[in-house]
Amino acid sequence: MTRPRKEQVSISDTPYYHIVSRCVRRSYLCGFDKTSGKSYEHRRQWIEERIRLLSSIFAIDICAYAVMSNHIHIVVKLHPESIKDLSTDNILKRWCCLFKGPTLVQNWRQGEELDSAKQQTVSDIAEQYRNRLMDIGWFMKCLVEPVARMANKEDQCSGHFWESRYKSQALLTEAALLSAMAYVDLNPIRASMADSPEKSDHTSIKERIKPCFDLVKAISGQQDAECLQGFDLPVKPLLHFEGSVKNDVQDGILFGYTDYLKLIDATGRCIRQGKRGYMPAHLKPILQRLHIDEQTWLINTTQFELIYQKRFRRRPILHRNSA
């Protein structure tokens, strides 16, 4: 029998998971439909923007994502520690970005004085919301349901947009995490939708290389579609690469960013049986295409403290000259 999602997710085993959700009948409901001749490419932008906004609200970090024409991939890291100690006000603020909440919560947020019993009720509700903000299931619910409503409204129809509930895979090793991220970031290349990572629209690899996320536009679009109550939180960046193993607690991905780019570049050039897309052999290595000097990068990452101190000492001089 299929196991419930809550039994498939165990933060004690691994915080990393690969999530997949497909459109009904795998139709191109987020791409170009050759049968009808209609383009639904703009829906990929809806999904990408919502992924970033939800990540900023939830205790979930985004390692990689790819929004395809008929399915989505997301590699996430659960990070419950990030909201474990947040106050009741902060938890309600996050949750109410997505939902109005019961009247009692609305009264609390408007500054209305409540007796001790009602205050305790609000605290209990906030704890329930705190648990939801750590949950992959609620994250996906808040992602796919609004997209389905927006698409159905646009198509003037009703019914399922996604073929089933999302599927999740636990990534139990570093090799599994790295493989999943590379697989996700290379999806457009394998599908012949792009010939290089930096041209792969609506993917995390392109966002890392050429950041273009527009927070104001994303908020406005989601609010116009009535999928967002408000948003006054800082946008959370994609989960960073640590670059090395340290003795301290490490919240990022235990690989180097440059090493990951090289891996993606080399893997994308391989022809995989059954997949029509791959990177052409004549393309220069990715570090050359992005004008990243490997030697400079190594110096920056191995002598960071020295470089930082030198730059810090120069600031007063530059300030006086500019004045």
mmCIF file of C-alpha atoms in Angstrom:
data_model
loop_
_atom_site.group_PDB
_atom_site.id
_atom_site.type_symbol
_atom_site.label_atom_id
_atom_site.label_comp_id
_atom_site.label_asym_id
_atom_site.label_seq_id
_atom_site.Cartn_x
_atom_site.Cartn_y
_atom_site.Cartn_z
ATOM 1 C CA MET A 1 0.000 0.000 0.000
ATOM 2 C CA THR A 2 1.058 3.589 -0.589
ATOM 3 C CA ARG A 3 2.410 5.197 2.564
ATOM 4 C CA PRO A 4 0.990 8.541 3.746
ATOM 5 C CA ARG A 5 3.196 11.542 2.944
ATOM 6 C CA LYS A 6 3.753 12.274 6.634
ATOM 7 C CA GLU A 7 5.339 8.831 7.028
ATOM 8 C CA GLN A 8 7.654 9.432 4.069
ATOM 9 C CA VAL A 9 9.160 12.591 5.563
ATOM 10 C CA SER A 10 11.486 12.260 8.539
ATOM 11 C CA ILE A 11 13.663 15.225 9.442
ATOM 12 C CA SER A 12 15.786 12.961 11.659
ATOM 13 C CA ASP A 13 16.735 10.869 8.617
ATOM 14 C CA THR A 14 17.270 13.689 6.141
ATOM 15 C CA PRO A 15 16.087 17.281 5.637
ATOM 16 C CA TYR A 16 16.401 16.970 1.843
ATOM 17 C CA TYR A 17 13.570 15.865 -0.482
ATOM 18 C CA HIS A 18 12.902 15.769 -4.213
ATOM 19 C CA ILE A 19 9.308 16.683 -5.070
ATOM 20 C CA VAL A 20 7.517 16.132 -8.377
ATOM 21 C CA SER A 21 4.032 17.184 -9.446
ATOM 22 C CA ARG A 22 2.586 16.609 -12.938
ATOM 23 C CA CYS A 23 -0.273 18.182 -14.874
ATOM 24 C CA VAL A 24 -3.335 16.050 -15.512
ATOM 25 C CA ARG A 25 -2.743 13.540 -18.334
ATOM 26 C CA ARG A 26 0.717 15.151 -18.560
ATOM 27 C CA SER A 27 -0.820 17.729 -20.869
ATOM 28 C CA TYR A 28 1.173 20.861 -21.709
ATOM 29 C CA LEU A 29 -0.899 23.063 -19.430
ATOM 30 C CA CYS A 30 2.173 25.186 -18.647
ATOM 31 C CA GLY A 31 3.673 25.160 -22.128
ATOM 32 C CA PHE A 32 2.687 25.273 -25.779
ATOM 33 C CA ASP A 33 -0.229 23.014 -26.630
ATOM 34 C CA LYS A 34 0.327 21.822 -30.212
ATOM 35 C CA THR A 35 -3.216 20.467 -30.428
ATOM 36 C CA SER A 36 -4.982 23.742 -29.672
ATOM 37 C CA GLY A 37 -2.157 26.034 -30.758
ATOM 38 C CA LYS A 38 -2.366 27.914 -27.447
ATOM 39 C CA SER A 39 0.603 28.933 -25.348
ATOM 40 C CA TYR A 40 0.444 28.656 -21.574
ATOM 41 C CA GLU A 41 4.114 29.508 -21.005
ATOM 42 C CA HIS A 42 3.200 32.385 -18.687
ATOM 43 C CA ARG A 43 1.962 29.859 -16.128
ATOM 44 C CA ARG A 44 5.526 28.725 -15.570
ATOM 45 C CA GLN A 45 6.224 32.217 -14.268
ATOM 46 C CA TRP A 46 3.261 31.939 -11.885
ATOM 47 C CA ILE A 47 4.702 28.749 -10.424
ATOM 48 C CA GLU A 48 8.285 29.992 -10.181
ATOM 49 C CA GLU A 49 7.214 33.172 -8.393
ATOM 50 C CA ARG A 50 5.025 31.241 -5.979
ATOM 51 C CA ILE A 51 7.817 28.797 -5.159
ATOM 52 C CA ARG A 52 10.058 31.694 -4.135
ATOM 53 C CA LEU A 53 7.369 33.474 -2.109
ATOM 54 C CA LEU A 54 6.303 30.308 -0.294
ATOM 55 C CA SER A 55 9.897 29.454 0.540
ATOM 56 C CA SER A 56 10.199 32.860 2.217
ATOM 57 C CA ILE A 57 7.087 32.142 4.298
ATOM 58 C CA PHE A 58 7.714 28.492 5.144
ATOM 59 C CA ALA A 59 10.628 26.909 7.003
ATOM 60 C CA ILE A 60 11.640 25.294 3.728
ATOM 61 C CA ASP A 61 14.717 26.174 1.659
ATOM 62 C CA ILE A 62 14.909 25.680 -2.094
ATOM 63 C CA CYS A 63 17.983 23.831 -3.379
ATOM 64 C CA ALA A 64 16.836 23.438 -6.981
ATOM 65 C CA TYR A 65 13.711 23.715 -9.104
ATOM 66 C CA ALA A 66 12.606 23.382 -12.708
ATOM 67 C CA VAL A 67 9.183 24.439 -13.951
ATOM 68 C CA MET A 68 8.528 22.469 -17.120
ATOM 69 C CA SER A 69 5.638 22.515 -19.583
ATOM 70 C CA ASN A 70 3.710 19.704 -17.917
ATOM 71 C CA HIS A 71 5.380 19.081 -14.559
ATOM 72 C CA ILE A 72 7.523 20.642 -11.866
ATOM 73 C CA HIS A 73 10.564 19.463 -9.914
ATOM 74 C CA ILE A 74 11.661 20.951 -6.587
ATOM 75 C CA VAL A 75 14.527 19.900 -4.320
ATOM 76 C CA VAL A 76 13.870 21.248 -0.839
ATOM 77 C CA LYS A 77 15.537 21.307 2.541
ATOM 78 C CA LEU A 78 13.393 21.364 5.669
ATOM 79 C CA HIS A 79 14.679 23.965 8.118
ATOM 80 C CA PRO A 80 12.363 23.924 11.165
ATOM 81 C CA GLU A 81 14.959 25.667 13.342
ATOM 82 C CA SER A 82 14.399 28.876 11.382
ATOM 83 C CA ILE A 83 10.907 29.379 12.854
ATOM 84 C CA LYS A 84 11.072 27.259 16.002
ATOM 85 C CA ASP A 85 11.600 30.270 18.263
ATOM 86 C CA LEU A 86 9.522 32.847 16.367
ATOM 87 C CA SER A 87 6.931 34.730 18.386
ATOM 88 C CA THR A 88 3.181 34.269 18.000
ATOM 89 C CA ASP A 89 3.006 37.582 16.128
ATOM 90 C CA ASN A 90 5.660 36.514 13.623
ATOM 91 C CA ILE A 91 4.027 33.138 12.989
ATOM 92 C CA LEU A 92 0.627 34.749 12.420
ATOM 93 C CA LYS A 93 2.233 37.358 10.168
ATOM 94 C CA ARG A 94 3.649 34.616 7.962
ATOM 95 C CA TRP A 95 0.480 32.544 7.835
ATOM 96 C CA CYS A 96 -1.697 35.554 7.125
ATOM 97 C CA CYS A 97 0.316 36.280 4.004
ATOM 98 C CA LEU A 98 -1.627 33.354 2.552
ATOM 99 C CA PHE A 99 -4.863 33.161 4.555
ATOM 100 C CA LYS A 100 -6.993 35.651 6.483
ATOM 101 C CA GLY A 101 -7.275 33.353 9.458
ATOM 102 C CA PRO A 102 -10.232 33.111 11.870
ATOM 103 C CA THR A 103 -11.845 36.246 13.269
ATOM 104 C CA LEU A 104 -10.039 35.840 16.573
ATOM 105 C CA VAL A 105 -6.665 35.910 14.810
ATOM 106 C CA GLN A 106 -7.698 38.935 12.763
ATOM 107 C CA ASN A 107 -8.718 40.763 15.944
ATOM 108 C CA TRP A 108 -5.384 39.907 17.568
ATOM 109 C CA ARG A 109 -3.429 41.229 14.587
ATOM 110 C CA GLN A 110 -5.468 44.445 14.589
ATOM 111 C CA GLY A 111 -4.403 45.092 18.188
ATOM 112 C CA GLU A 112 -7.741 44.357 19.844
ATOM 113 C CA GLU A 113 -7.510 43.543 23.552
ATOM 114 C CA LEU A 114 -8.422 39.926 24.282
ATOM 115 C CA ASP A 115 -9.050 38.188 27.583
ATOM 116 C CA SER A 116 -6.679 35.466 28.759
ATOM 117 C CA ALA A 117 -8.789 32.617 27.355
ATOM 118 C CA LYS A 118 -8.880 34.156 23.885
ATOM 119 C CA GLN A 119 -5.165 34.925 24.039
ATOM 120 C CA GLN A 120 -4.484 31.285 24.817
ATOM 121 C CA THR A 121 -6.655 30.253 21.884
ATOM 122 C CA VAL A 122 -4.667 32.520 19.594
ATOM 123 C CA SER A 123 -1.433 31.009 20.916
ATOM 124 C CA ASP A 124 -2.756 27.501 20.245
ATOM 125 C CA ILE A 125 -3.743 28.477 16.711
ATOM 126 C CA ALA A 126 -0.285 29.972 16.136
ATOM 127 C CA GLU A 127 1.346 26.701 17.224
ATOM 128 C CA GLN A 128 -0.799 24.853 14.722
ATOM 129 C CA TYR A 129 0.313 27.285 12.030
ATOM 130 C CA ARG A 130 3.955 26.890 13.131
ATOM 131 C CA ASN A 131 3.730 23.147 12.511
ATOM 132 C CA ARG A 132 2.126 23.715 9.125
ATOM 133 C CA LEU A 133 4.898 26.103 8.121
ATOM 134 C CA MET A 134 7.389 23.272 8.632
ATOM 135 C CA ASP A 135 5.398 20.786 6.562
ATOM 136 C CA ILE A 136 6.058 19.822 2.930
ATOM 137 C CA GLY A 137 2.419 18.849 2.484
ATOM 138 C CA TRP A 138 1.171 22.319 3.372
ATOM 139 C CA PHE A 139 3.906 23.883 1.245
ATOM 140 C CA MET A 140 2.737 21.917 -1.797
ATOM 141 C CA LYS A 141 -0.929 22.552 -1.016
ATOM 142 C CA CYS A 142 -0.264 26.292 -0.983
ATOM 143 C CA LEU A 143 1.668 25.971 -4.242
ATOM 144 C CA VAL A 144 -0.510 23.801 -6.480
ATOM 145 C CA GLU A 145 -4.056 24.706 -5.433
ATOM 146 C CA PRO A 146 -3.855 28.442 -6.273
ATOM 147 C CA VAL A 147 -2.143 27.654 -9.592
ATOM 148 C CA ALA A 148 -4.972 25.255 -10.471
ATOM 149 C CA ARG A 149 -7.592 27.889 -9.613
ATOM 150 C CA MET A 150 -5.809 30.536 -11.678
ATOM 151 C CA ALA A 151 -5.497 28.215 -14.676
ATOM 152 C CA ASN A 152 -9.122 27.045 -14.495
ATOM 153 C CA LYS A 153 -10.324 30.624 -14.248
ATOM 154 C CA GLU A 154 -8.245 31.567 -17.261
ATOM 155 C CA ASP A 155 -9.569 28.572 -19.246
ATOM 156 C CA GLN A 156 -13.117 29.093 -17.980
ATOM 157 C CA CYS A 157 -13.361 25.496 -16.874
ATOM 158 C CA SER A 158 -13.339 23.363 -13.747
ATOM 159 C CA GLY A 159 -11.745 20.089 -12.744
ATOM 160 C CA HIS A 160 -8.284 18.804 -11.955
ATOM 161 C CA PHE A 161 -5.187 20.640 -13.122
ATOM 162 C CA TRP A 162 -2.661 18.349 -11.412
ATOM 163 C CA GLU A 163 -2.990 14.642 -12.111
ATOM 164 C CA SER A 164 -2.484 13.496 -8.503
ATOM 165 C CA ARG A 165 -0.865 14.465 -5.240
ATOM 166 C CA TYR A 166 2.802 15.329 -5.404
ATOM 167 C CA LYS A 167 5.439 12.610 -5.128
ATOM 168 C CA SER A 168 8.422 12.961 -2.809
ATOM 169 C CA GLN A 169 11.758 11.182 -2.594
ATOM 170 C CA ALA A 170 13.974 11.327 0.476
ATOM 171 C CA LEU A 171 17.573 12.220 -0.404
ATOM 172 C CA LEU A 172 19.525 10.289 2.206
ATOM 173 C CA THR A 173 23.095 10.892 1.015
ATOM 174 C CA GLU A 174 25.162 13.737 -0.386
ATOM 175 C CA ALA A 175 25.405 11.836 -3.668
ATOM 176 C CA ALA A 176 21.614 11.569 -3.812
ATOM 177 C CA LEU A 177 21.218 15.302 -3.159
ATOM 178 C CA LEU A 178 23.767 16.256 -5.803
ATOM 179 C CA SER A 179 22.266 13.854 -8.348
ATOM 180 C CA ALA A 180 18.746 15.161 -7.743
ATOM 181 C CA MET A 181 19.819 18.790 -8.079
ATOM 182 C CA ALA A 182 21.714 18.114 -11.302
ATOM 183 C CA TYR A 183 18.796 16.111 -12.692
ATOM 184 C CA VAL A 184 16.378 18.947 -11.932
ATOM 185 C CA ASP A 185 18.578 21.748 -13.248
ATOM 186 C CA LEU A 186 19.271 19.852 -16.488
ATOM 187 C CA ASN A 187 15.622 19.007 -17.207
ATOM 188 C CA PRO A 188 15.139 21.757 -19.859
ATOM 189 C CA ILE A 189 18.322 20.686 -21.648
ATOM 190 C CA ARG A 190 17.243 17.037 -21.691
ATOM 191 C CA ALA A 191 13.879 18.110 -23.108
ATOM 192 C CA SER A 192 15.551 20.273 -25.814
ATOM 193 C CA MET A 193 13.974 23.399 -24.338
ATOM 194 C CA ALA A 194 17.402 25.014 -23.863
ATOM 195 C CA ASP A 195 20.992 24.360 -24.928
ATOM 196 C CA SER A 196 22.753 25.648 -21.810
ATOM 197 C CA PRO A 197 22.021 26.104 -18.090
ATOM 198 C CA GLU A 198 22.124 29.901 -18.307
ATOM 199 C CA LYS A 199 19.369 29.799 -20.955
ATOM 200 C CA SER A 200 17.142 27.337 -19.090
ATOM 201 C CA ASP A 201 14.134 29.468 -18.216
ATOM 202 C CA HIS A 202 12.294 28.947 -14.930
ATOM 203 C CA THR A 203 15.062 26.922 -13.305
ATOM 204 C CA SER A 204 17.146 27.441 -10.201
ATOM 205 C CA ILE A 205 20.406 27.123 -12.148
ATOM 206 C CA LYS A 206 19.538 30.110 -14.351
ATOM 207 C CA GLU A 207 18.390 32.105 -11.309
ATOM 208 C CA ARG A 208 21.711 31.383 -9.609
ATOM 209 C CA ILE A 209 23.709 32.402 -12.692
ATOM 210 C CA LYS A 210 21.589 35.375 -13.784
ATOM 211 C CA PRO A 211 19.293 36.420 -10.911
ATOM 212 C CA CYS A 212 16.137 38.027 -12.267
ATOM 213 C CA PHE A 213 13.471 37.367 -9.630
ATOM 214 C CA ASP A 214 11.292 40.476 -9.338
ATOM 215 C CA LEU A 215 9.736 40.534 -5.862
ATOM 216 C CA VAL A 216 7.434 43.493 -6.511
ATOM 217 C CA LYS A 217 6.097 41.947 -9.710
ATOM 218 C CA ALA A 218 5.653 38.569 -8.044
ATOM 219 C CA ILE A 219 3.663 40.036 -5.147
ATOM 220 C CA SER A 220 1.521 42.155 -7.442
ATOM 221 C CA GLY A 221 0.710 39.227 -9.720
ATOM 222 C CA GLN A 222 -0.207 36.911 -6.866
ATOM 223 C CA GLN A 223 -2.374 39.548 -5.207
ATOM 224 C CA ASP A 224 -4.167 40.361 -8.470
ATOM 225 C CA ALA A 225 -4.976 36.664 -8.768
ATOM 226 C CA GLU A 226 -6.226 36.700 -5.153
ATOM 227 C CA CYS A 227 -3.645 34.069 -4.179
ATOM 228 C CA LEU A 228 -1.801 36.259 -1.691
ATOM 229 C CA GLN A 229 -3.144 38.384 1.159
ATOM 230 C CA GLY A 230 0.036 40.398 1.486
ATOM 231 C CA PHE A 231 3.788 39.995 1.771
ATOM 232 C CA ASP A 232 6.134 42.163 3.825
ATOM 233 C CA LEU A 233 8.853 39.600 4.502
ATOM 234 C CA PRO A 234 12.366 39.569 3.033
ATOM 235 C CA VAL A 235 12.571 37.224 0.069
ATOM 236 C CA LYS A 236 14.604 34.151 0.905
ATOM 237 C CA PRO A 237 17.477 33.424 -1.514
ATOM 238 C CA LEU A 238 18.028 29.971 -2.941
ATOM 239 C CA LEU A 239 19.928 27.759 -0.518
ATOM 240 C CA HIS A 240 23.584 28.711 -0.742
ATOM 241 C CA PHE A 241 26.581 26.486 -1.384
ATOM 242 C CA GLU A 242 28.914 26.145 1.599
ATOM 243 C CA GLY A 243 31.994 25.294 -0.467
ATOM 244 C CA SER A 244 33.708 23.342 2.313
ATOM 245 C CA VAL A 245 33.068 21.285 5.422
ATOM 246 C CA LYS A 246 33.335 23.258 8.685
ATOM 247 C CA ASN A 247 33.169 22.428 12.364
ATOM 248 C CA ASP A 248 30.276 24.840 12.850
ATOM 249 C CA VAL A 249 26.658 24.132 12.015
ATOM 250 C CA GLN A 250 26.254 24.202 8.238
ATOM 251 C CA ASP A 251 22.910 25.331 6.869
ATOM 252 C CA GLY A 252 23.881 25.354 3.189
ATOM 253 C CA ILE A 253 24.659 22.763 0.541
ATOM 254 C CA LEU A 254 27.940 20.977 1.250
ATOM 255 C CA PHE A 255 29.454 21.591 -2.181
ATOM 256 C CA GLY A 256 31.233 24.434 -3.917
ATOM 257 C CA TYR A 257 29.258 26.603 -6.324
ATOM 258 C CA THR A 258 31.989 26.472 -8.979
ATOM 259 C CA ASP A 259 32.294 22.708 -8.631
ATOM 260 C CA TYR A 260 28.547 22.410 -9.077
ATOM 261 C CA LEU A 261 28.619 24.550 -12.234
ATOM 262 C CA LYS A 262 31.379 22.336 -13.645
ATOM 263 C CA LEU A 263 29.377 19.243 -12.826
ATOM 264 C CA ILE A 264 26.252 20.601 -14.506
ATOM 265 C CA ASP A 265 28.277 21.655 -17.539
ATOM 266 C CA ALA A 266 29.960 18.265 -17.927
ATOM 267 C CA THR A 267 26.781 16.283 -17.316
ATOM 268 C CA GLY A 268 24.761 18.400 -19.740
ATOM 269 C CA ARG A 269 27.164 17.508 -22.543
ATOM 270 C CA CYS A 270 26.481 13.802 -22.145
ATOM 271 C CA ILE A 271 23.898 12.228 -24.433
ATOM 272 C CA ARG A 272 21.440 10.216 -22.400
ATOM 273 C CA GLN A 273 19.645 7.354 -24.094
ATOM 274 C CA GLY A 274 15.954 8.121 -24.527
ATOM 275 C CA LYS A 275 16.446 11.890 -24.166
ATOM 276 C CA ARG A 276 16.739 14.045 -27.270
ATOM 277 C CA GLY A 277 18.390 17.045 -25.677
ATOM 278 C CA TYR A 278 21.992 17.725 -24.673
ATOM 279 C CA MET A 279 24.473 20.571 -24.710
ATOM 280 C CA PRO A 280 26.367 20.979 -28.011
ATOM 281 C CA ALA A 281 30.037 20.038 -27.915
ATOM 282 C CA HIS A 282 31.189 23.363 -29.394
ATOM 283 C CA LEU A 283 30.085 25.327 -26.303
ATOM 284 C CA LYS A 284 32.936 26.593 -24.164
ATOM 285 C CA PRO A 285 33.172 25.356 -20.548
ATOM 286 C CA ILE A 286 30.659 27.115 -18.334
ATOM 287 C CA LEU A 287 33.245 29.048 -16.301
ATOM 288 C CA GLN A 288 34.514 30.598 -19.534
ATOM 289 C CA ARG A 289 30.995 31.382 -20.752
ATOM 290 C CA LEU A 290 30.209 33.137 -17.486
ATOM 291 C CA HIS A 291 33.580 34.938 -17.413
ATOM 292 C CA ILE A 292 34.501 33.362 -14.076
ATOM 293 C CA ASP A 293 38.247 33.078 -13.637
ATOM 294 C CA GLU A 294 38.939 29.851 -11.767
ATOM 295 C CA GLN A 295 42.183 31.073 -10.197
ATOM 296 C CA THR A 296 40.526 34.286 -8.937
ATOM 297 C CA TRP A 297 37.656 32.268 -7.545
ATOM 298 C CA LEU A 298 40.073 30.004 -5.647
ATOM 299 C CA ILE A 299 41.868 32.998 -4.172
ATOM 300 C CA ASN A 300 38.593 34.590 -3.108
ATOM 301 C CA THR A 301 37.383 31.437 -1.389
ATOM 302 C CA THR A 302 40.659 30.480 0.295
ATOM 303 C CA GLN A 303 41.755 33.973 1.413
ATOM 304 C CA PHE A 304 38.364 35.513 2.168
ATOM 305 C CA GLU A 305 39.273 37.013 5.563
ATOM 306 C CA LEU A 306 42.395 38.705 4.206
ATOM 307 C CA ILE A 307 40.559 40.108 1.188
ATOM 308 C CA TYR A 308 37.663 41.305 3.335
ATOM 309 C CA GLN A 309 39.993 43.159 5.722
ATOM 310 C CA LYS A 310 41.741 44.924 2.858
ATOM 311 C CA ARG A 311 38.484 46.029 1.332
ATOM 312 C CA PHE A 312 37.166 47.200 4.693
ATOM 313 C CA ARG A 313 40.220 49.377 5.278
ATOM 314 C CA ARG A 314 39.804 51.033 1.889
ATOM 315 C CA ARG A 315 36.245 52.185 2.536
ATOM 316 C CA PRO A 316 37.072 55.366 4.566
ATOM 317 C CA ILE A 317 39.582 56.437 1.894
ATOM 318 C CA LEU A 318 37.057 55.991 -0.908
ATOM 319 C CA HIS A 319 34.441 57.823 1.123
ATOM 320 C CA ARG A 320 36.686 60.830 1.707
ATOM 321 C CA ASN A 321 37.732 61.018 -1.955
ATOM 322 C CA SER A 322 34.142 60.834 -3.151
ATOM 323 C CA ALA A 323 33.136 63.589 -0.736
#
